[in-house]
mmCIF file of C-alpha atoms in Angstrom:
data_model
loop_
_atom_site.group_PDB
_atom_site.id
_atom_site.type_symbol
_atom_site.label_atom_id
_atom_site.label_comp_id
_atom_site.label_asym_id
_atom_site.label_seq_id
_atom_site.Cartn_x
_atom_site.Cartn_y
_atom_site.Cartn_z
ATOM 1 C CA MET A 1 3.999 -19.577 -48.940
ATOM 2 C CA SER A 2 6.118 -21.015 -46.150
ATOM 3 C CA ASN A 3 6.659 -17.571 -44.665
ATOM 4 C CA THR A 4 2.936 -16.898 -44.631
ATOM 5 C CA VAL A 5 2.182 -20.200 -42.887
ATOM 6 C CA SER A 6 4.898 -19.575 -40.336
ATOM 7 C CA THR A 7 3.598 -16.091 -39.548
ATOM 8 C CA ASP A 8 0.008 -17.288 -39.224
ATOM 9 C CA GLY A 9 1.092 -20.147 -36.993
ATOM 10 C CA THR A 10 3.066 -17.834 -34.729
ATOM 11 C CA ALA A 11 0.157 -15.408 -34.481
ATOM 12 C CA ALA A 12 -2.159 -18.261 -33.620
ATOM 13 C CA LEU A 13 0.132 -19.331 -30.773
ATOM 14 C CA GLU A 14 0.347 -15.857 -29.234
ATOM 15 C CA PRO A 15 -1.985 -15.475 -26.228
ATOM 16 C CA SER A 16 -4.586 -12.766 -26.099
ATOM 17 C CA ARG A 17 -3.978 -9.696 -24.005
ATOM 18 C CA ALA A 18 -6.335 -10.937 -21.310
ATOM 19 C CA THR A 19 -4.575 -14.300 -21.193
ATOM 20 C CA ALA A 20 -1.144 -12.668 -21.068
ATOM 21 C CA TRP A 21 -2.300 -10.330 -18.289
ATOM 22 C CA TRP A 22 -3.753 -13.153 -16.236
ATOM 23 C CA ARG A 23 -0.596 -15.212 -16.758
ATOM 24 C CA ALA A 24 1.571 -12.381 -15.480
ATOM 25 C CA CYS A 25 -0.633 -11.784 -12.403
ATOM 26 C CA HIS A 26 -0.914 -15.493 -11.691
ATOM 27 C CA TYR A 27 2.872 -15.793 -11.814
ATOM 28 C CA GLU A 28 3.247 -13.046 -9.214
ATOM 29 C CA LEU A 29 0.580 -14.594 -6.966
ATOM 30 C CA ARG A 30 2.206 -18.014 -7.087
ATOM 31 C CA HIS A 31 5.579 -16.483 -6.383
ATOM 32 C CA LEU A 32 4.302 -14.692 -3.268
ATOM 33 C CA ALA A 33 2.306 -17.693 -2.082
ATOM 34 C CA ALA A 34 5.416 -19.848 -2.233
ATOM 35 C CA LEU A 35 7.293 -17.592 0.178
ATOM 36 C CA ARG A 36 7.093 -18.376 3.903
ATOM 37 C CA SER A 37 7.524 -14.703 4.682
ATOM 38 C CA THR A 38 4.144 -14.005 3.034
ATOM 39 C CA TRP A 39 2.269 -16.241 5.441
ATOM 40 C CA PHE A 40 4.364 -15.097 8.392
ATOM 41 C CA LEU A 41 3.425 -11.488 7.691
ATOM 42 C CA ALA A 42 -0.236 -12.463 7.208
ATOM 43 C CA ALA A 43 -0.267 -14.019 10.687
ATOM 44 C CA ILE A 44 1.273 -10.871 12.195
ATOM 45 C CA VAL A 45 -1.327 -8.657 10.508
ATOM 46 C CA VAL A 46 -4.206 -10.806 11.815
ATOM 47 C CA LEU A 47 -2.825 -10.663 15.361
ATOM 48 C CA LEU A 48 -2.493 -6.885 15.139
ATOM 49 C CA ALA A 49 -6.045 -6.572 13.841
ATOM 50 C CA LEU A 50 -7.347 -8.592 16.784
ATOM 51 C CA TRP A 51 -5.530 -6.304 19.205
ATOM 52 C CA VAL A 52 -8.116 -3.535 18.677
ATOM 53 C CA PRO A 53 -11.152 -5.466 19.995
ATOM 54 C CA ILE A 54 -8.979 -6.930 22.760
ATOM 55 C CA ALA A 55 -7.960 -3.445 23.906
ATOM 56 C CA ALA A 56 -11.389 -1.914 23.328
ATOM 57 C CA PRO A 57 -12.920 -2.900 26.719
ATOM 58 C CA PHE A 58 -10.186 -0.902 28.440
ATOM 59 C CA VAL A 59 -10.764 2.174 26.242
ATOM 60 C CA ILE A 60 -14.530 2.323 25.821
ATOM 61 C CA GLU A 61 -16.446 3.806 28.713
ATOM 62 C CA SER A 62 -20.175 3.484 29.288
ATOM 63 C CA SER A 63 -20.791 7.091 28.306
ATOM 64 C CA LYS A 64 -18.903 6.800 25.037
ATOM 65 C CA ASP A 65 -19.408 5.116 21.702
ATOM 66 C CA THR A 66 -16.959 3.177 19.536
ATOM 67 C CA THR A 67 -15.988 6.232 17.543
ATOM 68 C CA ASP A 68 -13.707 7.361 20.325
ATOM 69 C CA PRO A 69 -10.650 9.025 18.705
ATOM 70 C CA GLU A 70 -8.273 6.414 20.073
ATOM 71 C CA LEU A 71 -10.298 3.610 18.502
ATOM 72 C CA MET A 72 -10.630 5.519 15.227
ATOM 73 C CA ASN A 73 -6.856 5.864 15.096
ATOM 74 C CA SER A 74 -6.556 2.125 15.686
ATOM 75 C CA VAL A 75 -8.860 1.351 12.802
ATOM 76 C CA GLN A 76 -7.001 3.764 10.548
ATOM 77 C CA TRP A 77 -3.554 2.626 11.731
ATOM 78 C CA THR A 78 -2.286 6.196 11.515
ATOM 79 C CA PRO A 79 0.406 7.112 14.026
ATOM 80 C CA ALA A 80 0.866 10.857 13.545
ATOM 81 C CA LEU A 81 4.634 10.783 14.066
ATOM 82 C CA MET A 82 5.302 8.546 11.049
ATOM 83 C CA GLN A 83 2.643 9.832 8.661
ATOM 84 C CA ILE A 84 2.183 6.254 7.417
ATOM 85 C CA PRO A 85 -0.109 3.512 8.718
ATOM 86 C CA ALA A 86 1.700 1.076 10.996
ATOM 87 C CA LEU A 87 0.152 -1.717 8.931
ATOM 88 C CA ALA A 88 2.122 -0.522 5.910
ATOM 89 C CA VAL A 89 5.438 -1.212 7.643
ATOM 90 C CA TYR A 90 4.659 -4.931 7.755
ATOM 91 C CA LEU A 91 3.774 -4.988 4.083
ATOM 92 C CA LEU A 92 7.034 -3.398 2.980
ATOM 93 C CA VAL A 93 8.512 -6.828 2.362
ATOM 94 C CA LEU A 94 5.636 -7.867 0.110
ATOM 95 C CA GLY A 95 5.659 -4.517 -1.677
ATOM 96 C CA THR A 96 9.382 -4.323 -2.435
ATOM 97 C CA GLY A 97 10.065 -8.045 -2.685
ATOM 98 C CA PRO A 98 8.837 -8.846 -6.220
ATOM 99 C CA VAL A 99 11.415 -6.479 -7.787
ATOM 100 C CA SER A 100 14.258 -6.746 -5.284
ATOM 101 C CA THR A 101 14.104 -10.566 -5.261
ATOM 102 C CA GLU A 102 14.603 -10.596 -9.023
ATOM 103 C CA LEU A 103 17.701 -8.465 -8.606
ATOM 104 C CA LEU A 104 19.173 -10.784 -5.982
ATOM 105 C CA ARG A 105 18.335 -14.044 -7.731
ATOM 106 C CA GLY A 106 18.698 -12.949 -11.332
ATOM 107 C CA ALA A 107 15.149 -14.081 -12.099
ATOM 108 C CA SER A 108 14.167 -11.095 -14.231
ATOM 109 C CA ARG A 109 14.401 -12.901 -17.551
ATOM 110 C CA THR A 110 12.186 -15.723 -16.298
ATOM 111 C CA THR A 111 9.592 -13.149 -15.246
ATOM 112 C CA TRP A 112 9.719 -11.381 -18.605
ATOM 113 C CA LEU A 113 9.326 -14.632 -20.537
ATOM 114 C CA THR A 114 6.380 -15.632 -18.376
ATOM 115 C CA ALA A 115 4.705 -12.233 -18.569
ATOM 116 C CA ALA A 116 5.331 -11.765 -22.319
ATOM 117 C CA SER A 117 6.767 -8.239 -21.844
ATOM 118 C CA ARG A 118 8.394 -6.039 -19.263
ATOM 119 C CA SER A 119 5.357 -3.742 -19.131
ATOM 120 C CA TYR A 120 3.076 -6.683 -18.360
ATOM 121 C CA ALA A 121 5.498 -7.862 -15.663
ATOM 122 C CA PHE A 122 5.739 -4.468 -13.962
ATOM 123 C CA TRP A 123 2.042 -3.650 -13.978
ATOM 124 C CA ALA A 124 1.190 -7.180 -12.859
ATOM 125 C CA LYS A 125 3.457 -6.668 -9.835
ATOM 126 C CA CYS A 126 1.726 -3.339 -9.137
ATOM 127 C CA THR A 127 -1.747 -4.817 -9.543
ATOM 128 C CA VAL A 128 -1.096 -7.822 -7.311
ATOM 129 C CA GLY A 129 0.546 -5.596 -4.712
ATOM 130 C CA ALA A 130 -2.354 -3.124 -4.728
ATOM 131 C CA ALA A 131 -4.861 -5.990 -4.445
ATOM 132 C CA ILE A 132 -2.978 -7.380 -1.455
ATOM 133 C CA GLY A 133 -2.987 -3.951 0.188
ATOM 134 C CA ILE A 134 -6.742 -3.568 -0.306
ATOM 135 C CA LEU A 135 -7.443 -7.134 0.865
ATOM 136 C CA VAL A 136 -5.321 -6.769 4.010
ATOM 137 C CA SER A 137 -6.873 -3.427 4.945
ATOM 138 C CA ALA A 138 -10.386 -4.757 4.306
ATOM 139 C CA VAL A 139 -9.846 -7.901 6.354
ATOM 140 C CA THR A 140 -8.228 -6.070 9.252
ATOM 141 C CA GLY A 141 -10.918 -3.396 9.165
ATOM 142 C CA LEU A 142 -13.654 -6.072 9.192
ATOM 143 C CA LEU A 143 -12.049 -7.901 12.111
ATOM 144 C CA GLU A 144 -11.743 -4.675 14.048
ATOM 145 C CA ILE A 145 -15.278 -3.464 13.342
ATOM 146 C CA VAL A 146 -16.843 -6.825 14.224
ATOM 147 C CA GLY A 147 -14.751 -6.956 17.393
ATOM 148 C CA LEU A 148 -15.810 -3.449 18.346
ATOM 149 C CA ALA A 149 -19.456 -4.314 17.756
ATOM 150 C CA VAL A 150 -19.171 -7.305 20.101
ATOM 151 C CA VAL A 151 -17.458 -5.188 22.780
ATOM 152 C CA ALA A 152 -20.078 -2.436 22.416
ATOM 153 C CA ALA A 153 -22.900 -4.937 22.869
ATOM 154 C CA ALA A 154 -21.197 -6.557 25.855
ATOM 155 C CA LYS A 155 -20.637 -3.216 27.626
ATOM 156 C CA SER A 156 -24.021 -1.771 26.610
ATOM 157 C CA VAL A 157 -22.473 1.395 25.192
ATOM 158 C CA HIS A 158 -23.778 3.520 22.367
ATOM 159 C CA PRO A 159 -23.899 1.682 19.028
ATOM 160 C CA PRO A 160 -21.013 2.323 16.646
ATOM 161 C CA LEU A 161 -21.320 4.968 13.977
ATOM 162 C CA TRP A 162 -20.747 2.501 11.161
ATOM 163 C CA GLY A 163 -20.431 5.220 8.530
ATOM 164 C CA GLN A 164 -17.370 6.638 10.209
ATOM 165 C CA LEU A 165 -15.726 3.282 10.867
ATOM 166 C CA SER A 166 -16.432 1.902 7.389
ATOM 167 C CA GLY A 167 -15.324 5.205 5.850
ATOM 168 C CA ALA A 168 -12.022 4.994 7.723
ATOM 169 C CA THR A 169 -11.509 1.453 6.443
ATOM 170 C CA ALA A 170 -12.286 2.490 2.835
ATOM 171 C CA ARG A 171 -9.767 5.352 3.024
ATOM 172 C CA LEU A 172 -7.203 2.978 4.472
ATOM 173 C CA ALA A 173 -7.774 0.556 1.566
ATOM 174 C CA LEU A 174 -7.028 3.338 -0.962
ATOM 175 C CA TRP A 175 -3.952 4.411 0.983
ATOM 176 C CA MET A 176 -2.640 0.846 1.162
ATOM 177 C CA ALA A 177 -3.170 0.303 -2.581
ATOM 178 C CA CYS A 178 -1.091 3.428 -3.273
ATOM 179 C CA TRP A 179 1.520 2.345 -0.748
ATOM 180 C CA MET A 180 2.054 -1.005 -2.438
ATOM 181 C CA LEU A 181 2.388 0.732 -5.806
ATOM 182 C CA LEU A 182 5.002 3.039 -4.287
ATOM 183 C CA CYS A 183 6.905 0.068 -2.868
ATOM 184 C CA THR A 184 7.110 -1.666 -6.230
ATOM 185 C CA SER A 185 7.900 1.517 -8.142
ATOM 186 C CA MET A 186 10.558 2.662 -5.706
ATOM 187 C CA SER A 187 12.223 -0.768 -5.919
ATOM 188 C CA ALA A 188 12.354 -0.424 -9.712
ATOM 189 C CA LEU A 189 13.786 3.089 -9.460
ATOM 190 C CA LEU A 190 16.499 2.343 -6.896
ATOM 191 C CA ARG A 191 17.210 -1.215 -8.021
ATOM 192 C CA ASN A 192 18.289 -2.607 -4.640
ATOM 193 C CA ARG A 193 16.692 -4.152 -1.591
ATOM 194 C CA VAL A 194 17.527 -1.748 1.233
ATOM 195 C CA GLY A 195 17.202 1.609 -0.551
ATOM 196 C CA PRO A 196 13.437 1.569 -1.148
ATOM 197 C CA VAL A 197 12.751 0.587 2.483
ATOM 198 C CA LEU A 198 14.908 3.401 3.810
ATOM 199 C CA VAL A 199 13.420 5.995 1.472
ATOM 200 C CA LEU A 200 9.816 5.006 2.205
ATOM 201 C CA LEU A 201 10.370 4.910 5.971
ATOM 202 C CA LEU A 202 12.536 8.021 6.309
ATOM 203 C CA VAL A 203 11.101 10.492 3.793
ATOM 204 C CA PRO A 204 7.633 10.820 5.418
ATOM 205 C CA PRO A 205 8.779 11.359 9.029
ATOM 206 C CA LEU A 206 12.015 13.227 8.286
ATOM 207 C CA GLY A 207 11.956 14.826 4.822
ATOM 208 C CA GLU A 208 8.446 16.204 4.955
ATOM 209 C CA ARG A 209 8.724 17.186 8.596
ATOM 210 C CA VAL A 210 11.866 19.169 7.882
ATOM 211 C CA VAL A 211 9.822 21.196 5.393
ATOM 212 C CA SER A 212 7.089 21.579 8.013
ATOM 213 C CA ALA A 213 9.665 22.776 10.546
ATOM 214 C CA LEU A 214 10.728 25.473 8.079
ATOM 215 C CA SER A 215 7.149 26.729 7.772
ATOM 216 C CA GLY A 216 7.032 30.451 8.249
ATOM 217 C CA GLN A 217 10.797 30.810 8.711
ATOM 218 C CA ILE A 218 11.419 32.431 5.324
ATOM 219 C CA PRO A 219 10.013 35.981 5.186
ATOM 220 C CA GLY A 220 7.382 36.402 2.517
ATOM 221 C CA VAL A 221 7.128 32.673 1.792
ATOM 222 C CA HIS A 222 4.302 30.738 3.390
ATOM 223 C CA LEU A 223 5.529 27.163 3.497
ATOM 224 C CA ASP A 224 2.934 26.059 6.006
ATOM 225 C CA THR A 225 0.308 25.594 3.296
ATOM 226 C CA VAL A 226 2.767 23.705 1.090
ATOM 227 C CA ALA A 227 3.912 21.461 3.943
ATOM 228 C CA ASN A 228 0.344 20.376 4.653
ATOM 229 C CA TRP A 229 -0.032 19.118 1.092
ATOM 230 C CA LEU A 230 3.219 17.259 0.550
ATOM 231 C CA PRO A 231 2.486 13.702 -0.658
ATOM 232 C CA PHE A 232 2.514 11.789 2.622
ATOM 233 C CA ALA A 233 1.108 14.669 4.607
ATOM 234 C CA ALA A 234 -1.759 14.739 2.099
ATOM 235 C CA GLY A 235 -2.145 10.983 2.539
ATOM 236 C CA GLN A 236 -2.442 11.489 6.270
ATOM 237 C CA GLN A 237 -5.067 14.155 5.593
ATOM 238 C CA MET A 238 -6.992 11.610 3.561
ATOM 239 C CA LEU A 239 -6.966 9.171 6.445
ATOM 240 C CA SER A 240 -7.740 11.411 9.357
ATOM 241 C CA ALA A 241 -9.200 14.714 8.072
ATOM 242 C CA ASP A 242 -12.223 16.032 9.916
ATOM 243 C CA THR A 243 -13.988 17.195 6.765
ATOM 244 C CA ALA A 244 -14.827 15.318 3.597
ATOM 245 C CA ARG A 245 -13.311 18.128 1.512
ATOM 246 C CA ASP A 246 -9.863 17.814 3.115
ATOM 247 C CA ALA A 247 -10.030 14.020 2.864
ATOM 248 C CA VAL A 248 -10.828 14.143 -0.854
ATOM 249 C CA LEU A 249 -8.173 16.752 -1.605
ATOM 250 C CA GLY A 250 -5.606 14.774 0.339
ATOM 251 C CA GLY A 251 -6.535 11.651 -1.572
ATOM 252 C CA VAL A 252 -6.213 13.401 -4.926
ATOM 253 C CA VAL A 253 -2.701 14.633 -4.075
ATOM 254 C CA PHE A 254 -1.555 11.273 -2.743
ATOM 255 C CA VAL A 255 -2.988 9.307 -5.694
ATOM 256 C CA ALA A 256 -1.464 11.738 -8.207
ATOM 257 C CA PHE A 257 1.946 11.391 -6.518
ATOM 258 C CA THR A 258 1.632 7.605 -6.572
ATOM 259 C CA ALA A 259 0.739 7.620 -10.262
ATOM 260 C CA ALA A 260 3.767 9.798 -11.116
ATOM 261 C CA VAL A 261 6.153 7.527 -9.175
ATOM 262 C CA ALA A 262 4.583 4.437 -10.786
ATOM 263 C CA MET A 263 5.081 5.819 -14.302
ATOM 264 C CA ALA A 264 8.723 6.629 -13.490
ATOM 265 C CA GLY A 265 9.214 3.136 -12.055
ATOM 266 C CA HIS A 266 7.723 1.567 -15.167
ATOM 267 C CA ALA A 267 10.003 3.612 -17.430
ATOM 268 C CA VAL A 268 13.109 2.448 -15.543
ATOM 269 C CA TYR A 269 11.940 -1.184 -15.242
ATOM 270 C CA ALA A 270 11.169 -1.417 -18.979
ATOM 271 C CA ARG A 271 14.709 -0.371 -19.851
ATOM 272 C CA ARG A 272 16.640 -2.263 -17.201
ATOM 273 C CA ALA A 273 19.008 -5.115 -18.038
ATOM 274 C CA GLY A 274 18.360 -8.597 -16.742
#
Protein backbone atom coordinates (compact mmCIF):
# COMPACT_ATOMS: atom_id res chain seq x y z
CA MET A 1 0.00 0.00 0.00
CA SER A 2 2.79 2.39 0.88
CA ASN A 3 4.47 1.80 -2.46
CA THR A 4 1.26 2.59 -4.30
CA VAL A 5 0.75 5.83 -2.40
CA SER A 6 4.35 6.86 -2.99
CA THR A 7 4.10 6.21 -6.73
CA ASP A 8 0.82 8.10 -7.03
CA GLY A 9 2.22 11.00 -5.05
CA THR A 10 5.31 11.17 -7.25
CA ALA A 11 3.22 11.08 -10.40
CA ALA A 12 1.02 13.84 -9.07
CA LEU A 13 4.07 16.03 -8.46
CA GLU A 14 5.48 15.57 -11.97
CA PRO A 15 4.69 18.56 -14.21
CA SER A 16 2.86 18.13 -17.47
CA ARG A 17 4.79 18.20 -20.72
CA ALA A 18 3.58 21.71 -21.48
CA THR A 19 4.64 22.91 -18.03
CA ALA A 20 8.04 21.23 -18.33
CA TRP A 21 8.55 22.73 -21.78
CA TRP A 22 7.62 26.22 -20.62
CA ARG A 23 9.87 25.86 -17.60
CA ALA A 24 12.83 24.92 -19.80
CA CYS A 25 12.23 27.82 -22.23
CA HIS A 26 11.64 30.27 -19.39
CA TYR A 27 14.93 29.22 -17.81
CA GLU A 28 16.79 29.94 -21.05
CA LEU A 29 15.08 33.31 -21.47
CA ARG A 30 15.91 34.38 -17.93
CA HIS A 31 19.49 33.26 -18.38
CA LEU A 32 19.92 35.34 -21.55
CA ALA A 33 18.11 38.36 -20.09
CA ALA A 34 20.49 38.35 -17.13
CA LEU A 35 23.55 38.72 -19.35
CA ARG A 36 24.77 42.23 -20.16
CA SER A 37 26.09 40.99 -23.49
CA THR A 38 22.51 40.27 -24.60
CA TRP A 39 21.43 43.88 -24.22
CA PHE A 40 24.72 45.16 -25.63
CA LEU A 41 24.19 43.12 -28.79
CA ALA A 42 20.56 44.26 -28.99
CA ALA A 43 21.70 47.89 -28.98
CA ILE A 44 24.22 47.18 -31.76
CA VAL A 45 21.57 45.47 -33.89
CA VAL A 46 19.18 48.43 -33.52
CA LEU A 47 21.90 50.88 -34.52
CA LEU A 48 22.75 48.79 -37.58
CA ALA A 49 19.08 48.60 -38.56
CA LEU A 50 18.78 52.39 -38.36
CA TRP A 51 21.79 52.76 -40.65
CA VAL A 52 19.72 51.74 -43.71
CA PRO A 53 17.23 54.65 -43.57
CA ILE A 54 20.06 57.01 -42.64
CA ALA A 55 22.04 55.99 -45.72
CA ALA A 56 18.98 55.76 -47.98
CA PRO A 57 18.85 59.48 -48.94
CA PHE A 58 22.34 59.15 -50.39
CA VAL A 59 21.43 56.03 -52.40
CA ILE A 60 17.92 56.71 -53.65
CA GLU A 61 17.64 58.94 -56.67
CA SER A 62 14.49 60.65 -57.86
CA SER A 63 14.12 58.29 -60.80
CA LYS A 64 14.42 55.17 -58.67
CA ASP A 65 12.32 53.38 -56.10
CA THR A 66 13.28 51.79 -52.79
CA THR A 67 13.84 48.38 -54.34
CA ASP A 68 17.23 49.50 -55.60
CA PRO A 69 19.57 46.46 -55.38
CA GLU A 70 21.83 48.16 -52.85
CA LEU A 71 18.90 48.79 -50.53
CA MET A 72 17.56 45.27 -51.03
CA ASN A 73 20.95 43.90 -50.01
CA SER A 74 20.85 46.09 -46.91
CA VAL A 75 17.45 44.75 -45.92
CA GLN A 76 18.59 41.19 -46.52
CA TRP A 77 21.97 41.70 -44.83
CA THR A 78 23.62 39.44 -47.38
CA PRO A 79 27.22 40.29 -48.23
CA ALA A 80 28.07 37.97 -51.11
CA LEU A 81 31.64 37.33 -49.97
CA MET A 82 30.61 35.73 -46.68
CA GLN A 83 27.46 33.90 -47.77
CA ILE A 84 25.94 34.73 -44.36
CA PRO A 85 23.98 37.79 -43.27
CA ALA A 86 26.11 40.32 -41.43
CA LEU A 87 23.40 40.40 -38.77
CA ALA A 88 24.13 36.75 -37.98
CA VAL A 89 27.69 37.55 -36.93
CA TYR A 90 26.43 39.66 -34.04
CA LEU A 91 24.11 36.91 -32.87
CA LEU A 92 26.84 34.28 -32.73
CA VAL A 93 27.33 34.99 -29.04
CA LEU A 94 23.65 34.46 -28.26
CA GLY A 95 23.50 31.37 -30.45
CA THR A 96 26.55 29.57 -29.07
CA GLY A 97 26.43 30.96 -25.54
CA PRO A 98 23.75 28.76 -23.93
CA VAL A 99 25.80 25.59 -24.49
CA SER A 100 29.34 26.96 -24.26
CA THR A 101 28.57 28.86 -21.04
CA GLU A 102 27.44 25.62 -19.40
CA LEU A 103 30.76 24.03 -20.35
CA LEU A 104 32.78 26.88 -18.87
CA ARG A 105 30.75 27.26 -15.67
CA GLY A 106 29.78 23.64 -15.11
CA ALA A 107 26.10 24.58 -15.04
CA SER A 108 24.85 21.67 -17.13
CA ARG A 109 23.37 19.72 -14.23
CA THR A 110 21.44 22.77 -13.03
CA THR A 111 19.98 23.16 -16.51
CA TRP A 112 19.00 19.49 -16.72
CA LEU A 113 17.32 19.57 -13.32
CA THR A 114 15.39 22.70 -14.26
CA ALA A 115 14.39 21.39 -17.68
CA ALA A 116 13.48 17.87 -16.45
CA SER A 117 15.54 16.16 -19.17
CA ARG A 118 18.43 16.77 -21.52
CA SER A 119 16.16 16.65 -24.55
CA TYR A 120 13.94 19.37 -23.08
CA ALA A 121 17.03 21.45 -22.29
CA PHE A 122 18.50 21.15 -25.78
CA TRP A 123 15.33 21.83 -27.72
CA ALA A 124 14.44 24.70 -25.39
CA LYS A 125 17.80 26.30 -26.23
CA CYS A 126 17.09 25.78 -29.93
CA THR A 127 13.57 27.16 -29.68
CA VAL A 128 14.58 30.26 -27.73
CA GLY A 129 17.49 30.86 -30.10
CA ALA A 130 15.30 30.52 -33.19
CA ALA A 131 12.69 32.85 -31.67
CA ILE A 132 15.38 35.45 -30.98
CA GLY A 133 16.63 35.16 -34.57
CA ILE A 134 13.12 35.65 -35.96
CA LEU A 135 12.39 38.54 -33.59
CA VAL A 136 15.63 40.35 -34.39
CA SER A 137 15.20 39.96 -38.14
CA ALA A 138 11.56 41.10 -37.94
CA VAL A 139 12.35 44.15 -35.82
CA THR A 140 15.31 45.21 -37.97
CA GLY A 141 13.31 44.62 -41.14
CA LEU A 142 10.44 46.72 -39.77
CA LEU A 143 12.76 49.56 -38.77
CA GLU A 144 14.38 49.52 -42.18
CA ILE A 145 11.12 49.38 -44.15
CA VAL A 146 9.53 52.19 -42.12
CA GLY A 147 12.68 54.26 -42.50
CA LEU A 148 12.72 53.66 -46.25
CA ALA A 149 9.07 54.66 -46.50
CA VAL A 150 9.78 57.95 -44.73
CA VAL A 151 12.77 58.66 -47.00
CA ALA A 152 10.75 57.79 -50.11
CA ALA A 153 7.98 60.18 -49.08
CA ALA A 154 10.47 62.94 -48.26
CA LYS A 155 12.26 62.63 -51.62
CA SER A 156 9.06 62.08 -53.61
CA VAL A 157 10.38 58.94 -55.27
CA HIS A 158 8.40 55.96 -56.46
CA PRO A 159 6.61 54.12 -53.64
CA PRO A 160 8.32 51.00 -52.32
CA LEU A 161 7.38 47.61 -53.68
CA TRP A 162 6.33 46.29 -50.29
CA GLY A 163 5.98 42.73 -51.52
CA GLN A 164 9.66 42.54 -52.35
CA LEU A 165 10.82 44.21 -49.16
CA SER A 166 8.54 42.21 -46.88
CA GLY A 167 9.45 39.03 -48.76
CA ALA A 168 13.14 39.72 -48.18
CA THR A 169 12.47 40.21 -44.48
CA ALA A 170 10.48 36.96 -44.26
CA ARG A 171 13.27 35.00 -45.93
CA LEU A 172 15.77 36.59 -43.58
CA ALA A 173 13.65 35.52 -40.59
CA LEU A 174 13.74 31.89 -41.76
CA TRP A 175 17.48 32.08 -42.39
CA MET A 176 18.13 33.56 -38.95
CA ALA A 177 16.03 30.88 -37.23
CA CYS A 178 18.12 28.19 -38.95
CA TRP A 179 21.33 30.04 -38.11
CA MET A 180 20.54 30.10 -34.39
CA LEU A 181 19.75 26.38 -34.49
CA LEU A 182 23.09 25.77 -36.18
CA CYS A 183 24.90 27.82 -33.52
CA THR A 184 23.39 25.80 -30.67
CA SER A 185 23.85 22.46 -32.42
CA MET A 186 27.43 23.16 -33.44
CA SER A 187 28.25 24.14 -29.85
CA ALA A 188 26.87 20.81 -28.66
CA LEU A 189 28.84 18.91 -31.29
CA LEU A 190 32.21 20.59 -30.72
CA ARG A 191 31.78 21.18 -26.98
CA ASN A 192 33.90 24.32 -26.72
CA ARG A 193 33.48 28.05 -27.09
CA VAL A 194 35.78 29.00 -29.95
CA GLY A 195 35.33 26.00 -32.26
CA PRO A 196 31.70 26.62 -33.27
CA VAL A 197 32.42 30.28 -34.04
CA LEU A 198 35.37 29.40 -36.25
CA VAL A 199 33.50 26.66 -38.08
CA LEU A 200 30.42 28.79 -38.73
CA LEU A 201 32.46 31.78 -39.90
CA LEU A 202 35.05 29.94 -41.97
CA VAL A 203 33.14 27.10 -43.63
CA PRO A 204 30.76 29.29 -45.70
CA PRO A 205 33.37 31.68 -47.17
CA LEU A 206 36.27 29.22 -47.38
CA GLY A 207 35.07 25.61 -47.47
CA GLU A 208 32.20 26.08 -49.88
CA ARG A 209 34.12 28.53 -52.02
CA VAL A 210 36.97 26.08 -52.40
CA VAL A 211 34.44 23.64 -53.88
CA SER A 212 33.15 26.42 -56.12
CA ALA A 213 36.70 27.18 -57.26
CA LEU A 214 37.09 23.55 -58.28
CA SER A 215 33.97 23.72 -60.45
CA GLY A 216 34.68 22.36 -63.87
CA GLN A 217 38.31 21.48 -63.09
CA ILE A 218 37.72 17.72 -62.98
CA PRO A 219 37.01 16.30 -66.46
CA GLY A 220 33.62 14.66 -66.69
CA VAL A 221 32.47 15.93 -63.29
CA HIS A 222 30.28 19.01 -63.19
CA LEU A 223 30.83 20.45 -59.74
CA ASP A 224 29.35 23.82 -60.61
CA THR A 225 25.81 22.56 -60.07
CA VAL A 226 26.78 20.92 -56.77
CA ALA A 227 28.60 24.03 -55.55
CA ASN A 228 25.52 26.18 -56.09
CA TRP A 229 23.49 23.94 -53.77
CA LEU A 230 25.87 23.45 -50.87
CA PRO A 231 24.13 24.37 -47.59
CA PHE A 232 25.18 28.00 -47.18
CA ALA A 233 25.23 28.67 -50.90
CA ALA A 234 21.64 27.39 -50.96
CA GLY A 235 20.86 29.68 -48.03
CA GLN A 236 22.20 32.60 -50.00
CA GLN A 237 20.02 31.53 -52.91
CA MET A 238 17.03 31.62 -50.59
CA LEU A 239 17.83 35.18 -49.57
CA SER A 240 18.72 36.73 -52.89
CA ALA A 241 17.43 34.51 -55.73
CA ASP A 242 15.71 36.30 -58.59
CA THR A 243 13.02 33.63 -58.99
CA ALA A 244 10.65 32.15 -56.43
CA ARG A 245 11.61 28.64 -57.55
CA ASP A 246 15.30 29.11 -56.73
CA ALA A 247 14.43 30.78 -53.42
CA VAL A 248 12.19 27.87 -52.38
CA LEU A 249 14.71 25.22 -53.45
CA GLY A 250 17.48 27.04 -51.61
CA GLY A 251 15.32 27.24 -48.51
CA VAL A 252 14.53 23.52 -48.63
CA VAL A 253 18.24 22.61 -48.84
CA PHE A 254 19.24 24.99 -46.06
CA VAL A 255 16.41 23.92 -43.73
CA ALA A 256 17.15 20.23 -44.35
CA PHE A 257 20.84 20.80 -43.56
CA THR A 258 19.90 22.66 -40.37
CA ALA A 259 17.58 19.85 -39.27
CA ALA A 260 20.30 17.24 -39.81
CA VAL A 261 22.86 19.22 -37.78
CA ALA A 262 20.28 19.85 -35.04
CA MET A 263 19.50 16.13 -34.72
CA ALA A 264 23.23 15.35 -34.51
CA GLY A 265 23.68 18.07 -31.88
CA HIS A 266 20.80 16.68 -29.85
CA ALA A 267 22.24 13.16 -29.97
CA VAL A 268 25.61 14.38 -28.64
CA TYR A 269 24.08 16.71 -26.03
CA ALA A 270 21.82 13.97 -24.66
CA ARG A 271 24.79 11.70 -24.04
CA ARG A 272 27.30 14.24 -22.76
CA ALA A 273 28.61 14.23 -19.20
CA GLY A 274 27.97 17.17 -16.90
